[in-house]
Short mmCIF file of the C-alpha atoms (twelve columns), coordinates in Angstrom:
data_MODEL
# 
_entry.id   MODEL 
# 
loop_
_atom_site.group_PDB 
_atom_site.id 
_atom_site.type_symbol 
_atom_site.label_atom_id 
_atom_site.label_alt_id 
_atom_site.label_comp_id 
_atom_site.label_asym_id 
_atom_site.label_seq_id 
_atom_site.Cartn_x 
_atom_site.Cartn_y 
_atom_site.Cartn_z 
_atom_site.pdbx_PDB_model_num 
ATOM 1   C CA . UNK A 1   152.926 87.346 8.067  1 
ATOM 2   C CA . UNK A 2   150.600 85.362 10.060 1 
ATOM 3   C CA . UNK A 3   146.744 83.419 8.848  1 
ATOM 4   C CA . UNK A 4   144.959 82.274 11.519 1 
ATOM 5   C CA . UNK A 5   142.799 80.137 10.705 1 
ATOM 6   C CA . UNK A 6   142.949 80.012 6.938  1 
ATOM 7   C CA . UNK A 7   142.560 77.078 4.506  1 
ATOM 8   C CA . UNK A 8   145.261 75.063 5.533  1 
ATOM 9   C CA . UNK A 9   144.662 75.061 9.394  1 
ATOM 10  C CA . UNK A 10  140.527 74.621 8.022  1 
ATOM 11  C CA . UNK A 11  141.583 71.694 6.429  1 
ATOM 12  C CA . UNK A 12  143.471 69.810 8.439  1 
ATOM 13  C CA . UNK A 13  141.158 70.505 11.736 1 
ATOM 14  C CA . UNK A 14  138.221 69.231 9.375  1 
ATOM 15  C CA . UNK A 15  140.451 66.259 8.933  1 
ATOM 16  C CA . UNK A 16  141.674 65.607 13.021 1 
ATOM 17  C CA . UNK A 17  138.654 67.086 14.512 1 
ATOM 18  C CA . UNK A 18  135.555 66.332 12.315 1 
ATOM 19  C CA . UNK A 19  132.097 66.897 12.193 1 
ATOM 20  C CA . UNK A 20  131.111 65.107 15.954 1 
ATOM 21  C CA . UNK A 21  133.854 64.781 17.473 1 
ATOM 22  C CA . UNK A 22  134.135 65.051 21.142 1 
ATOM 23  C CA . UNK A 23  137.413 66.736 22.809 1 
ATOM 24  C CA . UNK A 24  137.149 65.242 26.541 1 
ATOM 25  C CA . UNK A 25  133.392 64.662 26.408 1 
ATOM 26  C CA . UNK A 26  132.868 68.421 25.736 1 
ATOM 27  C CA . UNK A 27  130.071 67.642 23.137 1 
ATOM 28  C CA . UNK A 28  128.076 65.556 25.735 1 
ATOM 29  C CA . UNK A 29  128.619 67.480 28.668 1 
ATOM 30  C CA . UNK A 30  127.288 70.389 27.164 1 
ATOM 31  C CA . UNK A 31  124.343 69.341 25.383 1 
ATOM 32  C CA . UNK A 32  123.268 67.740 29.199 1 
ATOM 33  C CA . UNK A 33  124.185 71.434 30.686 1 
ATOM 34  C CA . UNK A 34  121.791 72.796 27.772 1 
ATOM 35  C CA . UNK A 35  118.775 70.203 28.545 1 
ATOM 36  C CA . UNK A 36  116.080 72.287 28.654 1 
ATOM 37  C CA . UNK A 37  116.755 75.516 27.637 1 
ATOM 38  C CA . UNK A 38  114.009 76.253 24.532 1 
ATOM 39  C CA . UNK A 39  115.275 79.630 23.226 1 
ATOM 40  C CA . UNK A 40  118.394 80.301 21.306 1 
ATOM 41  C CA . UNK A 41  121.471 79.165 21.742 1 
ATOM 42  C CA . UNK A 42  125.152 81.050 20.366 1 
ATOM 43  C CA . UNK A 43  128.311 79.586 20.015 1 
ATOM 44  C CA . UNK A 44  131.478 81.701 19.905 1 
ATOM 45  C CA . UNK A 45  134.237 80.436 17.791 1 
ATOM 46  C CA . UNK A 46  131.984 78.160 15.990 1 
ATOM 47  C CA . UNK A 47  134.476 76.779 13.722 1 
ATOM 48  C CA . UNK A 48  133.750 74.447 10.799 1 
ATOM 49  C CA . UNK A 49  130.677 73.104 13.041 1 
ATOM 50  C CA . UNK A 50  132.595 69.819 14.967 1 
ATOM 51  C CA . UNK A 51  130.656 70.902 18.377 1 
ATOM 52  C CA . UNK A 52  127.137 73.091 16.378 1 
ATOM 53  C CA . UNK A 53  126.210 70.556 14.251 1 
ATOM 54  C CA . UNK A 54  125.836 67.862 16.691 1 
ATOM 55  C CA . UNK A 55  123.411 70.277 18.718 1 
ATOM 56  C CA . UNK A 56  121.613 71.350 15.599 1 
ATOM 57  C CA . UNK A 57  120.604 67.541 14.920 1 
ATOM 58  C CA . UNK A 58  119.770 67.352 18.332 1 
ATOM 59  C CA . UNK A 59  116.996 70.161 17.774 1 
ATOM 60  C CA . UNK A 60  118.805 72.658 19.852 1 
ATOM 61  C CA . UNK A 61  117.949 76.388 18.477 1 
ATOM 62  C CA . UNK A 62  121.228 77.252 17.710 1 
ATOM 63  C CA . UNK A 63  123.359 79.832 15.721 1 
ATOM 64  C CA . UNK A 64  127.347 80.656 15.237 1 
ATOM 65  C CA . UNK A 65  129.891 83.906 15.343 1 
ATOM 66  C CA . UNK A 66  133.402 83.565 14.162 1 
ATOM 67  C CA . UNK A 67  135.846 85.049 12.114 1 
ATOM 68  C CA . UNK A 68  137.530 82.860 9.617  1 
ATOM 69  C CA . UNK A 69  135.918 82.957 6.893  1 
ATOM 70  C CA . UNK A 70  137.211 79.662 5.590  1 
ATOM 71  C CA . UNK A 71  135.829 77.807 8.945  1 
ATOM 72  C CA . UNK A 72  132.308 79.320 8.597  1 
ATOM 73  C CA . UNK A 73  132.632 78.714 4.472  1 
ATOM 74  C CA . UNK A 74  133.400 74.634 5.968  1 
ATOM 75  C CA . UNK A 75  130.915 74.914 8.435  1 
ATOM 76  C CA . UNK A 76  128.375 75.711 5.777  1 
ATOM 77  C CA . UNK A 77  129.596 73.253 3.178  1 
ATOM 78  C CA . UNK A 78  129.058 70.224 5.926  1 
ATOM 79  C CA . UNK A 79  125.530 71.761 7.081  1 
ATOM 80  C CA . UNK A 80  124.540 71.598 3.501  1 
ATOM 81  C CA . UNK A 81  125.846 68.157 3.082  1 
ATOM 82  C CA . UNK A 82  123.542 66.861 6.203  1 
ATOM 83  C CA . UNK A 83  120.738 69.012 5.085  1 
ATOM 84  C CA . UNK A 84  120.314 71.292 7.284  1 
ATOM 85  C CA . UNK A 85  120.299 75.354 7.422  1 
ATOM 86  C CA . UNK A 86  122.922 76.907 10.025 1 
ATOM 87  C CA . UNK A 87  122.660 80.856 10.877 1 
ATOM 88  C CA . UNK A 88  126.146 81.773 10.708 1 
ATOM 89  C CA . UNK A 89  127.774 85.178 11.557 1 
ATOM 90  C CA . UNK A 90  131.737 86.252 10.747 1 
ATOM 91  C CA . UNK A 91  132.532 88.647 13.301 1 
ATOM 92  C CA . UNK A 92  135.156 89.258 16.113 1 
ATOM 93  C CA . UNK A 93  133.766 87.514 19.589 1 
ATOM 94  C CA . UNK A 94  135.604 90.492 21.032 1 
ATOM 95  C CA . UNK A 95  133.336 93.183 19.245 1 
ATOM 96  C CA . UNK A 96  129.638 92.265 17.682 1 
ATOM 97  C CA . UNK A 97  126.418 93.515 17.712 1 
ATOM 98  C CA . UNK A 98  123.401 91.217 16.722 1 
ATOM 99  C CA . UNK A 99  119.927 91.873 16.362 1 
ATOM 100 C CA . UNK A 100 118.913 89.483 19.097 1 
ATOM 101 C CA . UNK A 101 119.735 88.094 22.508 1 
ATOM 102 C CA . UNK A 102 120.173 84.647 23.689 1 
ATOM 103 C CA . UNK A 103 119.060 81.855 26.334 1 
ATOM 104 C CA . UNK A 104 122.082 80.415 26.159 1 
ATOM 105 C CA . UNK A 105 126.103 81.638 24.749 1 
ATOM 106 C CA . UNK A 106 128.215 79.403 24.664 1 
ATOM 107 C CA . UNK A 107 132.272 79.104 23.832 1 
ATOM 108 C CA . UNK A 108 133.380 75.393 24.308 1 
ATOM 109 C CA . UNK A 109 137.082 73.662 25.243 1 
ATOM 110 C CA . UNK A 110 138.914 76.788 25.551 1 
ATOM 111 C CA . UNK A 111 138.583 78.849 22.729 1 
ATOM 112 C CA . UNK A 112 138.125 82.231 25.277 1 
ATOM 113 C CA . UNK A 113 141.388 82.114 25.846 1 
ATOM 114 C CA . UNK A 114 142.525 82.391 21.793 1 
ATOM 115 C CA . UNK A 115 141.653 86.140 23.223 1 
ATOM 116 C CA . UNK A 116 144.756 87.663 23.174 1 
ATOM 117 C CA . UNK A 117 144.399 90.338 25.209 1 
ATOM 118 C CA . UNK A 118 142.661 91.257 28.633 1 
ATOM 119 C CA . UNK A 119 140.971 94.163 27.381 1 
ATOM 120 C CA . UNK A 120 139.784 91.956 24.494 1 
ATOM 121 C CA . UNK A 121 138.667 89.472 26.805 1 
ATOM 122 C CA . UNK A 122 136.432 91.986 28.997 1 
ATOM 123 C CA . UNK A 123 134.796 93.128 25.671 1 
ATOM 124 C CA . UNK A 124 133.894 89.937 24.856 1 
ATOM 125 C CA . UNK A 125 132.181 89.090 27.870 1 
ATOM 126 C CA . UNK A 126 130.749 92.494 27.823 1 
ATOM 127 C CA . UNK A 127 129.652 91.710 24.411 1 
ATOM 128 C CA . UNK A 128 127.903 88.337 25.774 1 
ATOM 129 C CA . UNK A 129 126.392 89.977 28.692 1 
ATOM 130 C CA . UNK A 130 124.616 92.175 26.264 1 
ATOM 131 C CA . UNK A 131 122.926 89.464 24.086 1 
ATOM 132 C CA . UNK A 132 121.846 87.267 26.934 1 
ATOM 133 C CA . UNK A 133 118.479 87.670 27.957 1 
ATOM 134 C CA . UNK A 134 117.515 88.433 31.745 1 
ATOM 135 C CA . UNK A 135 118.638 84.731 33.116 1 
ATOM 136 C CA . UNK A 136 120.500 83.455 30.460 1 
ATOM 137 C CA . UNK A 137 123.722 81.456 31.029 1 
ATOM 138 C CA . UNK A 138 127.036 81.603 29.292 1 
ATOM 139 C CA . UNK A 139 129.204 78.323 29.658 1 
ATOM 140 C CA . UNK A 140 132.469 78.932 28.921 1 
ATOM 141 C CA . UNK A 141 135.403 76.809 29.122 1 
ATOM 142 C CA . UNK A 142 139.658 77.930 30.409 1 
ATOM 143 C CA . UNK A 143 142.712 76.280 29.326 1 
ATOM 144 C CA . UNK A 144 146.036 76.551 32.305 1 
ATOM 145 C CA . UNK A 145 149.277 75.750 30.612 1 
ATOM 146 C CA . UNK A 146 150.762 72.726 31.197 1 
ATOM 147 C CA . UNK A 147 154.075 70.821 30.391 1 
ATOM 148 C CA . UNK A 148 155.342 73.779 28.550 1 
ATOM 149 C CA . UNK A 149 158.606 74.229 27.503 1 
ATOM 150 C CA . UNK A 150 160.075 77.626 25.826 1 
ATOM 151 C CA . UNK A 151 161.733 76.747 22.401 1 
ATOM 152 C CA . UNK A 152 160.410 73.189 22.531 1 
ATOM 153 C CA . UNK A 153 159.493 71.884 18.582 1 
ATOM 154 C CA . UNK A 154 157.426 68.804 17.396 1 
ATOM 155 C CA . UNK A 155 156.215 67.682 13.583 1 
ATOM 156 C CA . UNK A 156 153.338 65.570 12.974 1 
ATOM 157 C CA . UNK A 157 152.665 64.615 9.236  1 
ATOM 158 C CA . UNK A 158 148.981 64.038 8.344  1 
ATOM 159 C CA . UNK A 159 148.036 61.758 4.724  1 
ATOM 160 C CA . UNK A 160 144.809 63.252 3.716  1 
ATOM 161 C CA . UNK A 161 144.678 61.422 0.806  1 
ATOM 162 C CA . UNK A 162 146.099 59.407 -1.401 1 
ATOM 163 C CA . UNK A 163 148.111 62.117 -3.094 1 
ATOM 164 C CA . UNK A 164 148.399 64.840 -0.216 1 
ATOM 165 C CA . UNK A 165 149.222 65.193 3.124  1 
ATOM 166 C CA . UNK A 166 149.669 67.968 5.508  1 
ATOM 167 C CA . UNK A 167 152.650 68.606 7.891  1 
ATOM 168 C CA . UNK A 168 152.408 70.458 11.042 1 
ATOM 169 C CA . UNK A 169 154.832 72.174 12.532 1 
ATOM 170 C CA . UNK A 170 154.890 73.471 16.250 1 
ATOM 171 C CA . UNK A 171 157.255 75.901 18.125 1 
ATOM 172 C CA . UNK A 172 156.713 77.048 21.599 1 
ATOM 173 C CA . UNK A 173 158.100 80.562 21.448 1 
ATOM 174 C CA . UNK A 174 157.693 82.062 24.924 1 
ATOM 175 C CA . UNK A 175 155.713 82.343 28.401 1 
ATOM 176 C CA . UNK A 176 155.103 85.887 30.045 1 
ATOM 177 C CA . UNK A 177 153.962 84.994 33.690 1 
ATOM 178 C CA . UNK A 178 152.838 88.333 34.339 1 
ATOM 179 C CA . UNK A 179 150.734 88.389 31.542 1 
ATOM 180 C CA . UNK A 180 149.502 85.066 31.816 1 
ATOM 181 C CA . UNK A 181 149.884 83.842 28.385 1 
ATOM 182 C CA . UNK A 182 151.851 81.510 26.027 1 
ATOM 183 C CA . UNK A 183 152.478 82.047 22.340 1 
ATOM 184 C CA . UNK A 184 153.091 79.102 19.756 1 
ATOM 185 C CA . UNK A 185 153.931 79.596 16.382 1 
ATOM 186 C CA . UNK A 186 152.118 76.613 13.827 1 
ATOM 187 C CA . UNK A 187 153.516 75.755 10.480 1 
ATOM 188 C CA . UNK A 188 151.374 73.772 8.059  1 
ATOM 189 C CA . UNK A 189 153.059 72.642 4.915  1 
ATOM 190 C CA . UNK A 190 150.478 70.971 2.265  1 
ATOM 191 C CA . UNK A 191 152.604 68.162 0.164  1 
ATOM 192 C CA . UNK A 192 151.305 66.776 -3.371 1 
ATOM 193 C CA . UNK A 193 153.066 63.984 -4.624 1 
ATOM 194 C CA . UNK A 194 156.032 64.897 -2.835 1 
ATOM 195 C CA . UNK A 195 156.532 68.559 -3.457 1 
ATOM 196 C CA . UNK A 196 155.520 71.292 -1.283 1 
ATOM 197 C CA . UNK A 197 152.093 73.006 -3.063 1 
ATOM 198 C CA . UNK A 198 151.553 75.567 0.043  1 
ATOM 199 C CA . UNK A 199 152.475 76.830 2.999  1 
ATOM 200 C CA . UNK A 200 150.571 78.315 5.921  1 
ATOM 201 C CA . UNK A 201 152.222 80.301 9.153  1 
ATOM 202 C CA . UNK A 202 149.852 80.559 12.173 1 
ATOM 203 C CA . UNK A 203 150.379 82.190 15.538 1 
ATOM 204 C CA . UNK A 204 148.682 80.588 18.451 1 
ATOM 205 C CA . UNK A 205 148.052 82.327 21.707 1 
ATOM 206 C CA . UNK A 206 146.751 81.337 24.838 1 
ATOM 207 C CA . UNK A 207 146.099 84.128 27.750 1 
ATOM 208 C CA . UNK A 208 145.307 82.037 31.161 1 
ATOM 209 C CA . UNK A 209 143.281 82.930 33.997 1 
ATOM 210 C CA . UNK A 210 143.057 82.084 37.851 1 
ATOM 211 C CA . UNK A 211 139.605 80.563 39.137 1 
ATOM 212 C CA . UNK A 212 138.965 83.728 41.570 1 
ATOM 213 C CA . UNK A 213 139.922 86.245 38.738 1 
ATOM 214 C CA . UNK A 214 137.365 85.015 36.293 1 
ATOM 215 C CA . UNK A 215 134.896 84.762 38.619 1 
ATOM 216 C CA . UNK A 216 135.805 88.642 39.699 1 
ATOM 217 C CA . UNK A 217 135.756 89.183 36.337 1 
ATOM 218 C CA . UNK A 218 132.132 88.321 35.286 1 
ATOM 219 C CA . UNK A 219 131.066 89.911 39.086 1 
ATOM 220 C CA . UNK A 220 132.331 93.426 37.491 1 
ATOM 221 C CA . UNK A 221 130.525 92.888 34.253 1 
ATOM 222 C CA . UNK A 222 127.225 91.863 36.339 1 
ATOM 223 C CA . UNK A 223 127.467 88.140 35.926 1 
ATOM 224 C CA . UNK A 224 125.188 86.855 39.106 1 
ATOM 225 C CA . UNK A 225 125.307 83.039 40.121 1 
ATOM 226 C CA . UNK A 226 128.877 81.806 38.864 1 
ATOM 227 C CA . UNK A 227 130.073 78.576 39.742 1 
ATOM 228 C CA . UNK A 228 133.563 76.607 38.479 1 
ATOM 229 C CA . UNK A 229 133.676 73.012 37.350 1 
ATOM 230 C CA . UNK A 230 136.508 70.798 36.071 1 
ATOM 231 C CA . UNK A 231 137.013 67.863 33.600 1 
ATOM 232 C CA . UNK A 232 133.506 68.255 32.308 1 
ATOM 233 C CA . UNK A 233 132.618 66.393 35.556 1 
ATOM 234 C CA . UNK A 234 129.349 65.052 34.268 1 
ATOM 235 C CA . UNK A 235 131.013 62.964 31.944 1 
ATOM 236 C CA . UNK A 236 134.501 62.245 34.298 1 
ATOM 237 C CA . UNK A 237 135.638 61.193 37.381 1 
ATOM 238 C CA . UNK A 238 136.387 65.206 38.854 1 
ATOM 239 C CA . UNK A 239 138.954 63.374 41.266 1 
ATOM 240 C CA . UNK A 240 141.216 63.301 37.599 1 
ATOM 241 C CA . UNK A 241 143.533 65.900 37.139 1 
ATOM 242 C CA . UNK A 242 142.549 68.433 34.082 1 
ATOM 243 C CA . UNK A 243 144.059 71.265 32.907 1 
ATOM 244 C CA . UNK A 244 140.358 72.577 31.939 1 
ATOM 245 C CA . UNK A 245 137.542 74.409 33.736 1 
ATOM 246 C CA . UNK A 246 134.599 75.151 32.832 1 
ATOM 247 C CA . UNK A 247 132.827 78.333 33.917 1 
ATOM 248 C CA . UNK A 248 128.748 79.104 34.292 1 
ATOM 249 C CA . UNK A 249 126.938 82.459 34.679 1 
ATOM 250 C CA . UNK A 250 123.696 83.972 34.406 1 
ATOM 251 C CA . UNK A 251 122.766 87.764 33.029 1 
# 
């Protein structure tokens, strides 16, 4: 019933989020957090490349897991367009084995917590543990829920070009407290010339965690030297109010 992350959702993140483009100062912050580090560098949930091609031009060793194929199949495309030659993997961030370990992992504004479940979430940073080498980092970023509202619905419409546009469609579907997580179902319609060519259903989780749970969290996995930062505070005042931490811990 559900695509996540097919060629509709592809396309119209390409076309809100492109190549470079900076969610909150996530882009900057992290390429100062990574100053430095020589070895390679993984990003989880790469995408279609908005955050790993900025770090690739900046020289930074770096490869990408993820498991859309369409995102990795755009990533490529837009490598190849800039000249330059990504090492991509499609896998689940929850489960993969690569032949080679890391300085750095890294899983930028929030996408850990697309993990649906706990026991997903543990293998995943079990997974990371495993392909850091002794004293690498993982930087990792955690979404909290805010302003939500169960059965709330919005539509934004999208032009992508002269001919087509995209609508979105979202519907906040429920909150379970005790399992910390929210569920939102996305619609994409793709209009050409006024008539509805395709249609794409998407459901979007979010699993939330408390700052002293994560942190006893990458303790049990062996995580050493963990600290908690908000609002990407390099790059913001940390006095503002964010709904966003971001998390650092060394094998």
């Amino acid at each position: 019933m559900y695509k996540n992350y097919g060629p509709l959702s592809t396309e119209l993140y390409d076309f809100t989020k492109p190549v470079g483009y900076s969610l909150g100062g996530d882009i900057e912050y992290y390429l100062e957090r990574l100053h430095g580090v020589t070895g390679k560098v993984l990003e989880a949930g790469v995408g279609s490349g908005r955050f790993y091609i900025p770090l690739m031009e900046k020289g930074i060793d770096i490869e990408g897991i993820d498991y859309s194929p369409e995102m990795l199949a755009s990533c490529r495309k837009q490598c190849l367009e800039r000249g330059l030659t990504p090492v991509l993997y499609e896998g689940n961030v929850s489960n993969f084995s690569l032949s080679k370990q890391y300085e750095a992992i890294v899983m930028p504004t929030g996408s850990f917590c697309l993990i649906e479940s706990y026991q997903e979430a543990v293998s995943a940073l079990t997974c990371m543990y495993q392909h850091l080498v002794p004293g690498g980092r993982i930087i990792l970023d955690l979404l909290l829920p805010t302003d939500w509202k169960t059965g709330e619905m919005s539509t934004s419409y999208f032009q992508i070009s002269e001919d087509e546009g995209i609508a979105l469609e979202r519907k906040s579907i429920a909150m379970n407290w005790v399992e910390q997580e929210t569920l939102t179902v996305l619609k994409y319609e793709k209009w050409r010339h006024g008539k509805l060519v395709d249609t794409e259903l998407q459901k979007f989780p979010l699993r939330w965690y408390g700052v002293e749970e994560f942190k006893f969290l990458l303790q049990s996995i062996g995580f050493t030297s963990i600290t908690c930062s908000a609002n990407y505070m390099y790059t913001k005042q940390p006095s503002q109010e964010t709904s966003l931490m971001t998390f650092e811990a060394v094998r």
